[in-house]
Coordinates of C-alpha atoms and ligand atoms in Angstrom, one line a residue:
M1 CA 131.5 103.3 83.5
D2 CA 129.0 104.4 80.9
T3 CA 125.9 103.8 82.8
K4 CA 123.8 104.7 79.5
K5 CA 124.8 101.1 78.5
T6 CA 123.9 99.3 81.9
G7 CA 120.6 97.6 82.9
F8 CA 118.0 99.5 84.9
N9 CA 119.1 98.3 88.4
S10 CA 122.7 99.3 87.7
K11 CA 121.6 102.7 86.6
L12 CA 119.6 103.1 89.8
I13 CA 122.8 102.4 91.8
H14 CA 125.7 103.8 89.7
S15 CA 124.1 106.6 87.4
G16 CA 125.1 110.2 88.3
A17 CA 127.3 113.1 88.0
V18 CA 129.1 113.8 91.3
E19 CA 132.9 113.1 91.1
E20 CA 134.0 110.7 93.8
S21 CA 136.4 112.4 96.3
M22 CA 138.6 110.9 99.0
G23 CA 137.4 107.5 98.0
S24 CA 134.0 108.0 99.5
A25 CA 131.7 105.2 98.3
V26 CA 128.7 107.7 98.5
S27 CA 128.6 111.1 96.9
P28 CA 129.3 113.9 99.3
I29 CA 126.6 116.6 99.8
Y30 CA 127.5 120.0 98.3
Q31 CA 125.5 122.1 101.0
T32 CA 126.7 125.3 99.5
S33 CA 124.7 128.4 98.3
T34 CA 127.7 129.5 96.1
F35 CA 131.0 128.4 94.6
K36 CA 134.2 130.6 94.5
F37 CA 136.0 131.3 91.3
E38 CA 139.8 131.1 91.1
D39 CA 140.1 134.5 89.6
A40 CA 138.0 137.3 87.8
D41 CA 138.6 135.8 84.3
Q42 CA 137.2 132.3 85.4
G43 CA 134.2 134.1 87.0
A44 CA 133.5 135.9 83.5
R45 CA 134.0 132.7 81.6
R46 CA 131.4 130.8 83.8
F47 CA 128.8 133.5 83.4
Q48 CA 129.3 133.8 79.7
G49 CA 128.9 129.9 79.4
K50 CA 132.5 129.6 78.0
E51 CA 133.6 127.3 80.8
G52 CA 131.6 124.7 82.7
G53 CA 131.6 124.5 86.4
Y54 CA 129.4 125.8 89.2
I55 CA 128.4 129.4 90.1
Y56 CA 125.5 129.5 92.4
T57 CA 123.2 126.8 93.6
R58 CA 120.0 128.2 92.2
L59 CA 121.7 127.9 88.8
G60 CA 123.3 124.4 89.3
N61 CA 124.8 122.2 92.0
P62 CA 126.5 118.9 91.8
N63 CA 123.8 117.1 93.8
L64 CA 121.1 118.5 91.7
D65 CA 123.1 117.2 88.6
D66 CA 123.7 113.9 90.2
L67 CA 120.1 113.1 90.6
A68 CA 119.1 114.9 87.1
T69 CA 121.6 112.7 85.3
A70 CA 120.2 109.4 87.1
L71 CA 116.7 110.3 86.1
T72 CA 117.5 111.2 82.5
D73 CA 119.3 107.6 82.2
L74 CA 116.4 106.0 83.8
E75 CA 113.7 107.7 81.6
E76 CA 115.8 107.4 78.5
G77 CA 115.6 111.3 77.9
Y78 CA 118.0 114.0 76.7
G79 CA 118.1 115.9 80.2
A80 CA 116.2 116.6 83.3
V81 CA 115.5 119.5 85.9
V82 CA 114.9 118.6 89.6
T83 CA 112.6 121.0 91.6
S84 CA 111.7 121.8 95.0
S85 CA 108.3 119.9 94.7
G86 CA 106.1 117.9 92.3
M87 CA 104.0 121.2 91.8
A88 CA 107.2 123.2 91.1
A89 CA 107.9 120.5 88.3
V90 CA 104.1 121.0 87.0
N91 CA 104.5 124.8 86.9
D92 CA 107.8 124.6 85.3
V93 CA 106.3 122.7 82.4
Y94 CA 103.3 125.1 82.2
M95 CA 105.4 128.3 82.2
A96 CA 108.1 127.0 79.9
L97 CA 105.7 125.7 77.2
L98 CA 102.6 127.8 77.4
G99 CA 102.2 131.5 77.0
S100 CA 99.3 134.1 76.4
G101 CA 97.1 132.9 73.6
D102 CA 97.9 129.2 74.0
H103 CA 95.6 126.3 74.8
M104 CA 96.2 123.0 76.6
I105 CA 94.3 119.9 77.2
S106 CA 94.3 117.5 80.1
H107 CA 92.6 114.8 81.8
N108 CA 89.6 115.6 84.1
A109 CA 91.0 113.6 87.1
V110 CA 94.6 114.8 87.1
Y111 CA 96.2 115.6 90.7
G112 CA 93.9 118.4 91.9
P113 CA 96.3 121.3 92.1
S114 CA 97.7 120.5 88.5
R115 CA 94.1 121.0 87.4
G116 CA 93.3 123.9 89.8
I117 CA 96.2 126.2 89.1
M118 CA 95.6 125.8 85.4
E119 CA 92.0 126.8 85.8
T120 CA 92.3 129.6 88.3
F121 CA 95.6 131.3 87.9
Y122 CA 96.8 130.8 84.3
P123 CA 93.7 132.3 82.8
K124 CA 95.4 135.6 84.3
Y125 CA 98.2 135.1 81.8
G126 CA 95.8 134.4 78.8
V127 CA 96.2 130.5 78.9
E128 CA 93.2 128.4 78.2
S129 CA 92.6 124.8 79.2
T130 CA 90.1 121.9 78.5
F131 CA 89.9 119.1 81.0
I132 CA 88.2 116.0 79.6
D133 CA 88.5 112.2 79.9
C134 CA 91.5 111.5 78.1
S135 CA 91.2 107.8 78.3
D136 CA 89.0 108.2 75.2
I137 CA 91.3 109.3 72.3
E138 CA 88.2 110.6 70.4
N139 CA 87.7 113.2 73.3
I140 CA 91.2 114.7 72.9
K141 CA 90.7 114.8 69.0
R142 CA 87.5 116.6 69.6
S143 CA 89.2 119.2 72.0
I144 CA 92.2 120.2 69.8
K145 CA 92.0 123.8 68.8
P146 CA 94.4 125.7 66.5
N147 CA 96.3 127.2 69.3
T148 CA 96.6 124.0 71.5
R149 CA 100.3 123.7 72.4
L150 CA 100.3 120.9 75.1
L151 CA 98.7 117.7 75.9
Y152 CA 99.1 117.2 79.7
L153 CA 98.5 113.5 80.8
E154 CA 98.5 111.6 84.1
T155 CA 98.2 107.8 83.5
P156 CA 97.1 106.1 85.9
A157 CA 95.2 109.0 87.0
N158 CA 94.3 109.7 90.7
P159 CA 92.4 108.2 92.3
T160 CA 90.4 106.8 89.5
L161 CA 93.2 104.9 88.1
K162 CA 92.0 105.5 84.5
L163 CA 94.8 104.9 81.9
T164 CA 95.5 107.0 78.6
D165 CA 97.1 105.1 75.7
I166 CA 100.2 107.2 75.7
E167 CA 101.3 106.0 72.2
A168 CA 98.0 106.8 70.6
A169 CA 97.7 110.3 72.4
S170 CA 101.2 111.1 71.3
K171 CA 100.7 110.1 67.7
L172 CA 97.5 112.3 67.6
A173 CA 99.2 115.2 69.3
H174 CA 102.3 115.2 66.9
E175 CA 99.9 115.3 63.9
H176 CA 98.7 118.6 65.3
N177 CA 102.4 120.0 66.5
I178 CA 101.3 119.5 70.2
L179 CA 103.8 118.6 72.8
V180 CA 102.9 115.7 75.2
C181 CA 103.9 115.8 78.9
V182 CA 103.0 112.5 81.1
D183 CA 102.9 112.8 84.7
N184 CA 104.6 109.5 85.6
T185 CA 104.4 109.7 89.3
F186 CA 102.2 106.7 90.0
C187 CA 104.4 104.2 87.8
S188 CA 108.0 105.6 88.0
P189 CA 110.4 104.8 85.2
Y190 CA 110.5 101.1 86.6
L191 CA 106.9 100.5 85.3
Q192 CA 106.3 102.8 82.5
K193 CA 108.5 104.8 80.2
P194 CA 106.5 107.6 78.6
L195 CA 109.3 108.9 76.4
K196 CA 109.7 105.6 74.7
L197 CA 106.1 105.5 74.1
G198 CA 106.1 108.9 72.3
A199 CA 105.8 111.4 74.8
D200 CA 108.0 114.5 74.9
I201 CA 108.3 115.3 78.5
V202 CA 107.9 113.2 81.7
L203 CA 107.2 114.5 85.1
H204 CA 107.4 113.3 88.6
S205 CA 106.4 114.1 92.0
M206 CA 109.7 112.6 93.5
T207 CA 107.8 112.8 97.0
K208 CA 106.4 109.5 96.0
F209 CA 107.9 106.3 94.6
I210 CA 111.2 108.0 93.4
N211 CA 112.3 108.8 96.8
G212 CA 110.1 106.3 98.5
H213 CA 110.7 107.1 102.2
A214 CA 108.2 109.9 102.9
D215 CA 110.9 112.3 104.0
I216 CA 111.3 114.9 101.3
V217 CA 109.1 116.8 98.8
G218 CA 110.6 117.1 95.3
G219 CA 109.8 117.1 91.7
A220 CA 111.5 116.3 88.4
V221 CA 110.9 117.1 84.7
I222 CA 112.8 114.9 82.1
A223 CA 112.9 116.2 78.4
K224 CA 113.4 114.2 75.2
T225 CA 115.1 117.1 73.4
K226 CA 117.8 119.7 74.1
E227 CA 115.3 122.4 72.8
I228 CA 112.6 121.4 75.4
L229 CA 115.3 121.2 78.1
D230 CA 116.6 124.6 77.6
K231 CA 113.2 126.2 78.1
L232 CA 112.5 123.9 81.3
V233 CA 115.9 125.1 82.7
Y234 CA 115.5 128.8 82.1
V235 CA 112.2 128.7 84.1
M236 CA 113.6 126.5 86.7
K237 CA 116.9 129.0 87.3
N238 CA 115.0 132.2 87.0
V239 CA 111.7 131.4 88.8
G240 CA 113.7 129.7 91.4
F241 CA 112.1 126.1 91.3
N242 CA 115.6 124.4 92.2
M243 CA 115.7 121.7 94.8
D244 CA 118.1 122.2 97.9
P245 CA 121.2 120.1 97.8
H246 CA 120.5 118.0 100.9
Q247 CA 116.8 117.3 99.4
A248 CA 118.6 116.1 96.2
W249 CA 121.0 113.9 98.1
L250 CA 118.3 112.2 100.2
T251 CA 116.4 111.7 96.9
R252 CA 119.3 110.1 95.2
R253 CA 119.6 107.8 98.1
G254 CA 116.2 106.9 98.0
L255 CA 116.0 106.1 94.4
K256 CA 118.9 103.4 94.7
T257 CA 116.2 100.9 96.1
M258 CA 113.4 102.0 93.9
A259 CA 113.1 98.7 92.0
I260 CA 113.1 96.5 94.9
R261 CA 110.8 98.7 96.7
I262 CA 108.3 98.8 93.9
E263 CA 108.6 95.0 93.4
R264 CA 107.6 94.2 96.8
A265 CA 105.0 96.6 97.2
Q266 CA 103.5 95.4 93.9
E267 CA 103.8 91.9 95.3
N268 CA 101.8 92.8 98.3
A269 CA 99.3 95.0 96.2
I270 CA 98.1 91.9 94.1
K271 CA 97.4 90.0 97.3
V272 CA 95.6 93.0 99.1
A273 CA 93.6 93.7 95.9
E274 CA 92.4 89.9 95.8
F275 CA 91.5 90.2 99.5
L276 CA 89.6 93.2 99.2
E277 CA 87.6 92.1 96.1
S278 CA 86.5 89.1 98.0
H279 CA 85.4 91.0 101.1
P280 CA 81.6 91.5 101.7
K281 CA 82.0 95.1 102.6
V282 CA 83.5 95.8 99.5
K283 CA 81.6 96.6 96.3
W284 CA 84.4 96.7 93.8
V285 CA 88.2 97.2 93.5
L286 CA 90.1 99.1 90.8
Y287 CA 93.6 97.9 90.5
P288 CA 95.6 97.4 87.4
G289 CA 96.7 94.0 88.5
L290 CA 93.0 92.4 88.8
D291 CA 91.3 90.6 85.9
S292 CA 88.4 92.7 86.6
F293 CA 90.3 96.0 85.7
P294 CA 88.6 97.6 82.7
Q295 CA 91.6 98.7 80.8
K296 CA 93.7 95.3 81.1
D297 CA 94.9 95.4 77.6
L298 CA 96.3 98.7 78.0
V299 CA 98.1 97.7 81.4
E300 CA 99.6 95.1 79.3
K301 CA 100.8 97.4 76.3
Q302 CA 102.4 100.2 78.3
M303 CA 103.1 99.2 81.9
A304 CA 105.6 96.7 83.1
G305 CA 103.5 95.9 86.1
P306 CA 100.4 97.0 87.8
G307 CA 102.1 99.0 90.7
A308 CA 100.9 99.3 94.2
M309 CA 98.1 101.9 94.1
M310 CA 94.5 100.9 94.3
S311 CA 91.0 102.3 95.0
F312 CA 88.0 100.4 96.4
E313 CA 84.4 101.3 97.0
L314 CA 82.7 100.4 100.3
K315 CA 79.2 99.3 100.3
G316 CA 78.3 101.7 103.4
G317 CA 79.5 104.9 101.5
I318 CA 80.7 107.9 103.5
V319 CA 80.0 106.6 107.0
A320 CA 81.7 103.3 106.3
G321 CA 84.8 105.3 104.8
K322 CA 85.1 107.3 107.9
Q323 CA 84.9 104.2 110.1
V324 CA 87.5 102.3 108.3
M325 CA 89.8 105.5 108.4
D326 CA 89.3 105.7 112.3
H327 CA 90.1 102.0 112.8
V328 CA 93.3 101.3 110.9
K329 CA 96.3 100.7 112.9
L330 CA 99.1 99.6 110.8
A331 CA 98.2 101.8 107.6
L332 CA 98.8 105.3 108.2
L333 CA 95.8 107.7 107.7
A334 CA 97.6 110.2 105.4
V335 CA 97.7 111.5 101.9
S336 CA 100.5 111.0 99.7
L337 CA 101.8 107.6 98.2
G338 CA 104.6 105.6 96.9
G339 CA 106.4 105.2 100.4
I340 CA 107.4 102.0 102.1
E341 CA 104.6 102.3 104.5
T342 CA 100.9 101.7 103.5
L343 CA 98.9 104.7 103.4
I344 CA 95.2 105.1 103.3
Q345 CA 92.8 108.0 102.7
H346 CA 89.0 108.5 102.0
P347 CA 88.8 111.2 99.4
A348 CA 85.1 112.2 99.9
S349 CA 85.6 113.2 103.4
M350 CA 89.2 114.4 103.0
T351 CA 91.0 115.5 99.9
H352 CA 87.8 116.0 97.9
A353 CA 85.5 117.1 100.6
V354 CA 85.4 120.7 99.4
L355 CA 83.7 119.5 96.1
G356 CA 80.0 119.3 96.0
Q357 CA 78.5 115.7 95.6
K358 CA 77.9 116.3 91.9
E359 CA 81.4 117.4 91.2
R360 CA 82.8 114.6 93.2
M361 CA 80.7 111.9 90.9
E362 CA 81.9 113.7 87.8
A363 CA 85.5 113.2 88.9
G364 CA 84.8 109.6 89.7
I365 CA 85.2 110.2 93.4
S366 CA 82.1 108.3 94.9
D367 CA 81.1 108.4 98.6
G368 CA 82.6 105.0 99.7
L369 CA 85.8 105.3 97.6
V370 CA 89.0 104.5 99.5
R371 CA 92.5 105.1 98.2
L372 CA 95.3 102.7 99.2
S373 CA 99.0 103.0 98.5
V374 CA 100.3 99.6 99.6
G375 CA 103.7 99.5 101.3
I376 CA 106.4 97.0 101.9
E377 CA 105.3 95.8 105.3
D378 CA 104.5 92.0 105.6
V379 CA 101.4 91.5 103.6
E380 CA 99.7 89.4 106.2
D381 CA 99.8 92.4 108.6
I382 CA 98.4 94.8 106.0
I383 CA 95.5 92.3 105.3
T384 CA 94.9 91.7 109.0
D385 CA 94.7 95.5 109.7
L386 CA 92.4 96.1 106.7
D387 CA 90.0 93.1 107.8
Q388 CA 89.7 94.4 111.3
A389 CA 89.0 98.0 110.3
L390 CA 86.5 96.8 107.7
S391 CA 84.7 95.1 110.4
F392 CA 83.5 98.7 111.5
A393 CA 82.3 99.5 108.0
Ligands
PLP401 C1 100.3 112.7 90.5 C2 100.8 113.6 91.4 N1 101.5 114.6 90.5 C3 102.0 115.7 91.1 C4 101.8 115.9 92.6 C5 102.4 117.1 93.2 O1 103.6 116.7 93.8 P1 104.1 117.5 95.2 O2 103.3 117.1 96.3 O3 105.5 116.8 95.4 O4 104.2 118.9 95.0 C6 101.2 114.9 93.4 C7 101.2 114.8 94.7 O5 100.4 114.1 95.5 C8 100.7 113.8 92.7 O6 100.0 112.7 93.3

């Protein structure tokens, strides 16, 4: 069946590249490092690109192609690479598209290491960067230089949930021949399709909603054109960013239920956000599904739903944050997000504790900020758990 023509849910289940064998309903795992050739001529033809077929798993493997094909269909791109982690995907983009003398612009609250590695490691190779609040398109405009090659967005950003208008940012970037990459980890293609909104590249930490079961680490980059894809594939193969076949197989399995997982988590998240917003110990809640969300119009414009991620501020600051963390019973006190289990963390005492108070405030990480990834448990149990933990705040 041509899955390019089917609906999103059918693509989730049926899209892929592994040939069925022996009637198995599920694709087998090709857990092999290498592939044998029929004879010397076939080996030569494959190495010279005159014949398709596999050579060596770092260069290609059916399970990696299976997952990459499904992601390409879901994001409506030209092609994809799948990588050993989300950070491998980020670096695949940086290495493929930036070189000595180039400049890139990004949001100041992107995932920490996506910013950290650009500021500490890439300057060694002559790459410059500017991190600003991309939710204001004028800021992007002011930061463009003659050598700007890449606009790297993450929307919603983490954990401030600030949105960037992908369509407007892409239009501006393209007027200056700048490519646009969007980290779509928080939304998944179920809630947001950056390529359709004008971006050139989409990136995922598949560790999150795509796999959804907190049992693998993985990444993916989906390109709009062959030209971009070829550059991404070259780096993936030669730097060795590839996934392992078993990791790819597990991710492909997790992906099948992504839409119903997100629907359920989102349904829960709306109720949890309303509960938190009315709680006396909570100062404010940032969740794209609430009427109080400052960029409600942009949610309507570019997202198919508000998702399952939220942040809220405790009136009691750092001490209250730690108390809530110490008393949750159902929610797991853990970083990461997008799994079937509710995860909670307190950035000021955990992920962002290394930053000074001033730097944290600039990045929007206030003392009492709590980040919540709502899972698919019974919503009454999630709310009961938060309510009893909040009594210690
Ligand atoms: C938005 C975002 N992008 C990228 C990454 C990096 O992904 P990974 O941890 O799979 O390397 C993360 C990880 O938390 C993330 O939240």
